[in-house]
Coordinates of C-alpha atoms in Angstrom, one line a residue:
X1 CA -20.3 6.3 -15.2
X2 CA -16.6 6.9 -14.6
X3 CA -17.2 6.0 -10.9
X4 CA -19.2 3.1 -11.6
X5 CA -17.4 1.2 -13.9
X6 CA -14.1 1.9 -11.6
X7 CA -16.1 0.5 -8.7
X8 CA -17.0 -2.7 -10.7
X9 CA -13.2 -3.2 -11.2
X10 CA -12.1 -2.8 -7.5
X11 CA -14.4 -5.3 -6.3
X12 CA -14.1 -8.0 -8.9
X13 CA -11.4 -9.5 -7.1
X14 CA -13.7 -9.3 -3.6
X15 CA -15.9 -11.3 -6.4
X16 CA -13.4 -14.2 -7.3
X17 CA -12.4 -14.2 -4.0
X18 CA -15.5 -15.0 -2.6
X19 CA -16.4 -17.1 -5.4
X20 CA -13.3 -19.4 -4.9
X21 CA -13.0 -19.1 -1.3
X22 CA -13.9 -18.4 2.2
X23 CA -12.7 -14.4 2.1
X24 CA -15.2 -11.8 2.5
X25 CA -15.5 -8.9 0.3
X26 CA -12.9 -6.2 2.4
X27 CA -10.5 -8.9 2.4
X28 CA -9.7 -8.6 -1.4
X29 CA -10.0 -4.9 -1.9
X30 CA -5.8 -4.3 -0.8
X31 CA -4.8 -7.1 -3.2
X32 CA -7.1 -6.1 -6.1
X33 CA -5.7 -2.0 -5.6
X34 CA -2.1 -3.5 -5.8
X35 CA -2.2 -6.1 -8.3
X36 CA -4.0 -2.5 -10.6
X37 CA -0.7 -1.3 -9.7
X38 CA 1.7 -4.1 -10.7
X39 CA -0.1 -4.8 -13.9
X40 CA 0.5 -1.2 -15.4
X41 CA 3.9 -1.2 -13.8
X42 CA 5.1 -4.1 -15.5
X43 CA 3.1 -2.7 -18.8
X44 CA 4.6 0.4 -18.9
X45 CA 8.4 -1.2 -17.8
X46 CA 7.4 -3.4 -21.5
X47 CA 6.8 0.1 -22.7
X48 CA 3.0 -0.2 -23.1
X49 CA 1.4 1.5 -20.1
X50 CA -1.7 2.3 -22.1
X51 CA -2.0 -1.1 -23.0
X52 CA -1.6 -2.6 -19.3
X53 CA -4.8 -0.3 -18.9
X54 CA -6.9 -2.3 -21.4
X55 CA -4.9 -5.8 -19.6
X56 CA -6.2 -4.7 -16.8
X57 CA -10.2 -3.5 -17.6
X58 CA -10.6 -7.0 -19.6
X59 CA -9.0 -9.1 -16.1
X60 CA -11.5 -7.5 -14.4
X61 CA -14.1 -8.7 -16.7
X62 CA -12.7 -12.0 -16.9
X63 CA -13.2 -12.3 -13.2
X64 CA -16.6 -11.2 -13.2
X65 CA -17.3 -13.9 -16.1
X66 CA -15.8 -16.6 -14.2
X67 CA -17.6 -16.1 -11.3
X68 CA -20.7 -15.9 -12.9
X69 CA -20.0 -19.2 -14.3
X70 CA -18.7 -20.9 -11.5
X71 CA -21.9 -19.5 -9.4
X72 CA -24.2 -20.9 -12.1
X73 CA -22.1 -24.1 -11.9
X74 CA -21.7 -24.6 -8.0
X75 CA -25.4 -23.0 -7.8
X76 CA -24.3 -21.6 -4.1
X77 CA -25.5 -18.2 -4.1
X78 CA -26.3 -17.8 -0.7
X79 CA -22.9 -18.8 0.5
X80 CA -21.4 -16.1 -2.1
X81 CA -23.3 -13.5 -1.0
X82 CA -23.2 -14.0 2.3
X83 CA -19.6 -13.4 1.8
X84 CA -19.7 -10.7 -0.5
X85 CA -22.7 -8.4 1.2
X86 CA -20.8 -8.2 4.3
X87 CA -20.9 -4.8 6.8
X88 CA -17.3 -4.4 5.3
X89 CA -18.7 -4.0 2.3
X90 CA -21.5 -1.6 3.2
X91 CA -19.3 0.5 4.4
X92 CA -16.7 0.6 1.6
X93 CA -19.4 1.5 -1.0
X94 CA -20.9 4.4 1.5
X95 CA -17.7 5.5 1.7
X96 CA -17.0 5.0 -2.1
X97 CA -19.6 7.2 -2.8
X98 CA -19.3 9.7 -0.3
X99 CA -15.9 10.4 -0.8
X100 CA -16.3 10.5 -4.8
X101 CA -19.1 13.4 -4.1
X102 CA -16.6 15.4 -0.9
X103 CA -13.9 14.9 -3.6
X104 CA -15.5 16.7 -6.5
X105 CA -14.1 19.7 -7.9
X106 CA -11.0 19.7 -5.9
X107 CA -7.8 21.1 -7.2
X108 CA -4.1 20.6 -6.2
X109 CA -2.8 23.4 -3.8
X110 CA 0.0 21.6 -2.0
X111 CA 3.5 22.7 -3.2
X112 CA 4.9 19.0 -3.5
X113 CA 1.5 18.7 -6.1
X114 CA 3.1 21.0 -8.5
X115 CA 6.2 20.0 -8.5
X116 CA 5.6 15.8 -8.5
X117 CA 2.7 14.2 -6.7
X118 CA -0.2 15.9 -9.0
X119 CA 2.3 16.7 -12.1
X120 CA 3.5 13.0 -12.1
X121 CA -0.2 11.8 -13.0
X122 CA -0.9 14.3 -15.8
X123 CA 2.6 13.5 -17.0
X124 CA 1.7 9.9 -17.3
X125 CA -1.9 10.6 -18.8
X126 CA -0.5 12.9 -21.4
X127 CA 2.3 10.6 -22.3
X128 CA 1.0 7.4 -21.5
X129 CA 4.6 6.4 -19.7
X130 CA 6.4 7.0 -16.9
X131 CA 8.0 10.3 -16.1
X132 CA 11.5 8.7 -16.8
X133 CA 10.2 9.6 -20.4
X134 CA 12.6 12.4 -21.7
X135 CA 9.6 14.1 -23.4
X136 CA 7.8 14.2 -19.9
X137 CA 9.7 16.8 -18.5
X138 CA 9.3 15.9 -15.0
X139 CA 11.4 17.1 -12.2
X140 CA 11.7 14.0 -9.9
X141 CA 11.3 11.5 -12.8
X142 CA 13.5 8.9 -10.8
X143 CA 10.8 8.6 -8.3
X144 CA 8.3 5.5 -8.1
X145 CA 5.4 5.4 -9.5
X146 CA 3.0 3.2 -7.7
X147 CA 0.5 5.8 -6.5
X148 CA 0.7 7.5 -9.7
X149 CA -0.2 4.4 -11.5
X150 CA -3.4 4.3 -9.7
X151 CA -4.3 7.6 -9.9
X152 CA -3.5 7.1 -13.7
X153 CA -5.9 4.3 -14.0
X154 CA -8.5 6.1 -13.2
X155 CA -7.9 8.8 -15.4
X156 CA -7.9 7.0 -18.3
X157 CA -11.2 5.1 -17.7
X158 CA -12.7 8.6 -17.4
X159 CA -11.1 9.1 -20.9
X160 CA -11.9 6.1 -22.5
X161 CA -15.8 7.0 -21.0
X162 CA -15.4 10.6 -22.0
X163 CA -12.4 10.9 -24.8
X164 CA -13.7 14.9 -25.2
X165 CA -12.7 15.6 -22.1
X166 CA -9.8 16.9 -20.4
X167 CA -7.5 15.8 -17.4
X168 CA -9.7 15.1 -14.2
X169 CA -8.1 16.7 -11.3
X170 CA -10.2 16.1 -8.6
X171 CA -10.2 12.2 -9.0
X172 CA -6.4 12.0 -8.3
X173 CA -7.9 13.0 -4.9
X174 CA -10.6 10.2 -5.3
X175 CA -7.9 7.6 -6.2
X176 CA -5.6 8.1 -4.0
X177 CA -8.3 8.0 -1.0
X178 CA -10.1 5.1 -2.0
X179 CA -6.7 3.3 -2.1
X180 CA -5.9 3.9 1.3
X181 CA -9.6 3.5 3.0
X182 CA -9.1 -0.3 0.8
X183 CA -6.2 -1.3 2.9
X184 CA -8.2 -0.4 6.2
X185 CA -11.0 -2.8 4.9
X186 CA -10.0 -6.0 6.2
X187 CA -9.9 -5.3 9.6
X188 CA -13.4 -4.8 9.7
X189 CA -14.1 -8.5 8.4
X190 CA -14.8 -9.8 11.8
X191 CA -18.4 -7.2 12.5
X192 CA -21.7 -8.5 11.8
X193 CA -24.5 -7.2 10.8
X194 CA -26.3 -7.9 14.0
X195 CA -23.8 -4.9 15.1
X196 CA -25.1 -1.8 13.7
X197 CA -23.6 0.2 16.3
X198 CA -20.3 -1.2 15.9
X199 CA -20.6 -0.9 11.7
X200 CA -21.3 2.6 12.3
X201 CA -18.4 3.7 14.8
X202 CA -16.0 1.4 12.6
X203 CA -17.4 2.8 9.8
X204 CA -16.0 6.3 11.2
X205 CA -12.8 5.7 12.6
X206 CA -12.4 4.5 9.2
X207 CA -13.0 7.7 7.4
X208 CA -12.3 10.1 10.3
X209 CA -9.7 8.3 12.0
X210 CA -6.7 9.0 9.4
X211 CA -6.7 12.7 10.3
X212 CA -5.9 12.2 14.2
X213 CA -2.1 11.3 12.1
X214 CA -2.5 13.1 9.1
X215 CA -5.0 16.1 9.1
X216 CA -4.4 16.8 5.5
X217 CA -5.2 12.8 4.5
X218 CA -8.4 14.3 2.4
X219 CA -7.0 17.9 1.0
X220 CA -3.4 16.7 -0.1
X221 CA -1.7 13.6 -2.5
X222 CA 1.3 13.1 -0.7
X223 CA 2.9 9.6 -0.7
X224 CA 3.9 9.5 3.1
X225 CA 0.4 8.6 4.6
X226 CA 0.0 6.2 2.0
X227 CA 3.7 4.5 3.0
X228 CA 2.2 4.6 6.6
X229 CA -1.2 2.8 5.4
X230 CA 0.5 0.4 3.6
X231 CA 2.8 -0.8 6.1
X232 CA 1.0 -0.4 9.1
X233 CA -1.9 -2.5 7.9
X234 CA 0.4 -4.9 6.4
X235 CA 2.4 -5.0 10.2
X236 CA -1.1 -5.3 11.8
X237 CA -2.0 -8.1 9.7
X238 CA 1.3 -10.5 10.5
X239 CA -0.1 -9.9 14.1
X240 CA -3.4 -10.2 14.1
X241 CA -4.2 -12.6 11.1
X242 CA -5.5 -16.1 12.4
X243 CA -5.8 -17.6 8.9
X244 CA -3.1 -17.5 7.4
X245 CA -3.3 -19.4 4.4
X246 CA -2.8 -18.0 0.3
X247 CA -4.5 -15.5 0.4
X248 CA -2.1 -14.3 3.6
X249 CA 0.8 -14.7 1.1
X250 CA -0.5 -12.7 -1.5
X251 CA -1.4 -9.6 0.7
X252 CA 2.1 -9.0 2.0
X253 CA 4.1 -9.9 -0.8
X254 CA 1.5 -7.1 -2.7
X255 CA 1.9 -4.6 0.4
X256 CA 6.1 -4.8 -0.2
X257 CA 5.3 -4.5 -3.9
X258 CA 3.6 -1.4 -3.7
X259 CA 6.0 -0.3 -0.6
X260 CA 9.0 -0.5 -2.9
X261 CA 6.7 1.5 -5.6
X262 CA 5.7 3.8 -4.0
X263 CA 8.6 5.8 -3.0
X264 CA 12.4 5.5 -2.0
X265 CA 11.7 5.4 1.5
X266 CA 9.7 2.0 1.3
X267 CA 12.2 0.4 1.0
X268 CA 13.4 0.4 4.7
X269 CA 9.2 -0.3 5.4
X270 CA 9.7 -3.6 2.4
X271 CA 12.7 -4.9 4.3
X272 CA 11.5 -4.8 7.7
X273 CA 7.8 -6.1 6.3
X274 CA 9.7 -9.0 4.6
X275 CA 11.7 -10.2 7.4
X276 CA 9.3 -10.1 9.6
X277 CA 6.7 -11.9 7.2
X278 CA 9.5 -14.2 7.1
X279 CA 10.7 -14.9 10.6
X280 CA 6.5 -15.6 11.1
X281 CA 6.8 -18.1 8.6
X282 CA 9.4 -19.7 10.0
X283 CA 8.0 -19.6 13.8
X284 CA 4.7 -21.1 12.9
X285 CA 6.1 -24.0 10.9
X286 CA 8.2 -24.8 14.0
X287 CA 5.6 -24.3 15.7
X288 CA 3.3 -27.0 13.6
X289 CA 5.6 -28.9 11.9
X290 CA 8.6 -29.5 15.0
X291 CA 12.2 -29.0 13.3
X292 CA 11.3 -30.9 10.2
X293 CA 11.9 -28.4 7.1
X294 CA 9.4 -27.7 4.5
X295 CA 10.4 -26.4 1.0
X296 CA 6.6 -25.0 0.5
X297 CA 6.1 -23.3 4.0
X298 CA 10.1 -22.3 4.1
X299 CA 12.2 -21.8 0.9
X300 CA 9.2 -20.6 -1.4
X301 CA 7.6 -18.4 1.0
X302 CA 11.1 -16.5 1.8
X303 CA 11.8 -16.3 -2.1
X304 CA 8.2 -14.8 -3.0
X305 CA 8.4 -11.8 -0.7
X306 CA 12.6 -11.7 -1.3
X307 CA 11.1 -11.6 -5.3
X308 CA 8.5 -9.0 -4.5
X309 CA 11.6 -6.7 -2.7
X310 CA 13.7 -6.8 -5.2
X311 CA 11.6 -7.5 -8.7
X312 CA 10.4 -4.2 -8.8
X313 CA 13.3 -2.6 -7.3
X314 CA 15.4 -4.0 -10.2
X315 CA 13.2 -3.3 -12.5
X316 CA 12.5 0.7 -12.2
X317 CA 17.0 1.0 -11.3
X318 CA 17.0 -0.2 -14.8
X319 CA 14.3 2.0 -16.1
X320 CA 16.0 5.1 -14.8
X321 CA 19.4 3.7 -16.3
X322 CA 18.1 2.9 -19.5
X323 CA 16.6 6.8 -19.7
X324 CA 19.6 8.1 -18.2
X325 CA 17.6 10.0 -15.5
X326 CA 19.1 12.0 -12.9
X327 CA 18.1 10.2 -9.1
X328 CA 16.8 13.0 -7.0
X329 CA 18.6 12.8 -3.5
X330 CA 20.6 9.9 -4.8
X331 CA 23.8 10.5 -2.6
X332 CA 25.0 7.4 -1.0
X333 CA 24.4 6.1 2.9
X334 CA 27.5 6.2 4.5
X335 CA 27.6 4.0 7.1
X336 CA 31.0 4.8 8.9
X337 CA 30.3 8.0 8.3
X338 CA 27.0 7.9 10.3
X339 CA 28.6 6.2 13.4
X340 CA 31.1 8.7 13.4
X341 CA 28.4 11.3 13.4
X342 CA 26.4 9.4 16.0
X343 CA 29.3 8.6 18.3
X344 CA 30.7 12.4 18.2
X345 CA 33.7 11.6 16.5
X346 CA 32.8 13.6 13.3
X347 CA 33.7 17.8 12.1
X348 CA 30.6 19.2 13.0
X349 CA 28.8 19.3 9.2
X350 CA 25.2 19.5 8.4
X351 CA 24.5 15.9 9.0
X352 CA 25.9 16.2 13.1
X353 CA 23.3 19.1 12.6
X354 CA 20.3 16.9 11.4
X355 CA 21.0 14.7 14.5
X356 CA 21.5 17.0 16.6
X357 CA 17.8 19.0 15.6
X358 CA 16.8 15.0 15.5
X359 CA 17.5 14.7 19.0
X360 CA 15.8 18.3 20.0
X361 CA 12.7 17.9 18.4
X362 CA 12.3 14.2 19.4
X363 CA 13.0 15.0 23.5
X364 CA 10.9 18.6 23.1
X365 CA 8.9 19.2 20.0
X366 CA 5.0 18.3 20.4
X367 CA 2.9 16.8 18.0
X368 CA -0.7 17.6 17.4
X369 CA -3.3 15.6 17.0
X370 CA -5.1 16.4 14.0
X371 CA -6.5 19.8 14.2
X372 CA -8.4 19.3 17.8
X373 CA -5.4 21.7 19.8
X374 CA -4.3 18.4 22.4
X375 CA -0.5 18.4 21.8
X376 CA 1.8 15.1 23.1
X377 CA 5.4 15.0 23.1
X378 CA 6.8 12.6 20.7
X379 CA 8.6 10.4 23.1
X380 CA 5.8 10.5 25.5
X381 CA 3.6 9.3 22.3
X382 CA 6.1 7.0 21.5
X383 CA 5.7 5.4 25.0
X384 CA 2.1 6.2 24.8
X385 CA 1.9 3.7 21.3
X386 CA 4.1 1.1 22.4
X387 CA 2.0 0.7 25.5
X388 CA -1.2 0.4 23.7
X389 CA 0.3 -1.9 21.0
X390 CA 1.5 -4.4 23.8

């Protein structure tokens, strides 16, 4: 039931979408993982993150109710689910499934899981808040926690289902998955079911493909493959979206959102998203438009994904403040200091150290490719990457 009713709430925004518009089902699934996200971050900055739980289960309704009317009303039925049963679609639910029965019964193991990534979430389902709390006892409290939140969503709708029970750990494992496999989801929007070979090799880089990067994507919770998820589809999309319209808008300012949430280091991945969202913004009106300005396409475009950079930045500096948490690893950048290093010109200290391991590793060091034994140097993958993205 816990599975059900969580599946129901992922894809009622593929329903509204598809209801209201020309998106398909896959399209929707990103936005509708991140705006589960926001919701409970901005409940829990108010100081109810319990509450943004039940916000969040009776949107989700509401959006099933309002299609259902509006279908009833516009009577087009076949258009909606022509949208909606798409092969994106089938293969989100096989996988939805599939991964909820592989998941089952799986416990953390990782080191990083005991000490944040798997605490963090039975912090927050314990204490309902965040683990800037000083009764959560948590010993990287000034990290974000947008993957937590997720993971803590879906905890308490097994709670609410089954209030006897205890802490869930194998569905952290669940949640985190699903929220990755979501973001991989639109690119699929283009395969028809008159494809079924294609649907099914899709379908499989999907699930497998994650592991040629990451062979631990389905045995560990670490935030960094869900950073590289997040911004690599959001990078891809820039580059590959021909429509690019609200919905467009909404994805990337959600995938710097959830970059900024979901740990320090997506920051630098949030920046580099929003300038580039905004230098494309600014090429295609030139492109459409000549040198004639537009406030819409221009100045309201650049201050939505400015807003979703630095709203939630703000916000969580402030919550650490207000709790007078400790940052973990919260010495400064120093930038003179760094060209000093870089340039030679620095007392060898542990930083000329770093670079100098940096630059050993990066010219010599292998990387392997998921578990298969083939080995490629990193700057020979590097050139390898480049090649096949131009």
């Amino acid at each position: 039931m816990t599975q059900i009713i969580f599946l129901l709430i992922l894809i009622s925004g593929s329903v509204i979408g598809c209801s209201l518009s020309d998106r398909k089902f896959e399209e929707m699934l990103p936005i509708t993982c991140s705006g589960i996200v926001t919701i409970l971050f901005l409940s829990g900055i108010l100081g109810g993150l319990k509450v943004g739980v039940y916000i969040t289960i009776f949107l989700a309704i509401a959006l099933w109710g309002i299609s259902l009317i509006l279908l009833i009303k516009k009577r087009e039925w076949k258009n909606f689910v022509k949208k909606f049963i798409t092969p994106g679609c089938v293969v989100f639910i096989f996988l939805y499934f599939l991964l909820a029965v592989l998941c089952r019964d799986m416990m953390a193991s990782e080191w990083d899981e005991f000490s944040h990534w798997a605490d963090i979430v039975k912090v927050m389902v314990n204490i309902d808040d965040f683990g800037t709390n000083p009764d959560a006892g948590s010993l990287f409290a000034s990290y974000t926690p947008g993957m937590a939140l997720f993971q803590y969503f879906l905890q308490k709708i097994y709670l609410i289902i089954k209030p006897q029970s205890l802490f869930s750990e194998w569905r952290m494992y669940f949640g985190y998955q699903i929220f990755f496999v979501s973001f991989m989801m639109p690119f699929l929007k283009q395969i028809s079911f008159k494809e079924p070979l294609k649907i099914f090799l899709l379908g499989t880089v999907v699930w497998l493909g994650p592991m040629m990067i990451f062979a631990n994507i389905y045995s560990s919770i670490y935030i960094d493959a869900i950073l590289g998820f997040v911004a690599g589809a959001a990078f891809a999309t820039i580059f590959t979206e021909q429509n690019k319209d609200w919905y467009y808008d909404v994805y990337i300012c959600m995938s710097i959102v959830m970059l900024v949430l979901a740990k320090d280091a997506g920051m630098l991945f949030a920046a580099f998203l929003m300038i580039l969202y905004m230098v494309d913004v600014l090429y295609r009106h030139n492109k459409e438009h000549g040198k004639k300005l537009f406030f819409k396409d221009i100045m309201l475009k650049s201050a939505l994904s400015i807003s979703a950079l630095a709203i939630p930045k703000f916000l969580w500096s402030y919550n650490i403040k207000v709790n007078e948490v400790t940052v973990a690893f919260g010495n400064p950048i120093n930038i003179s200091e760094l060209l000093r290093i870089i340039m030679g010109r620095e007392p060898e200290n542990y930083r000329s150290s770093v670079l100098e391991l940096y630059s050993i590793a990066f010219l010599s060091h292998k990387f392997e490719i998921g578990d298969t034994t083939i080995e490629i140097p990193y700057i020979a993958l590097m050139i390898l990457l480049f090649g096949i993205a131009y």
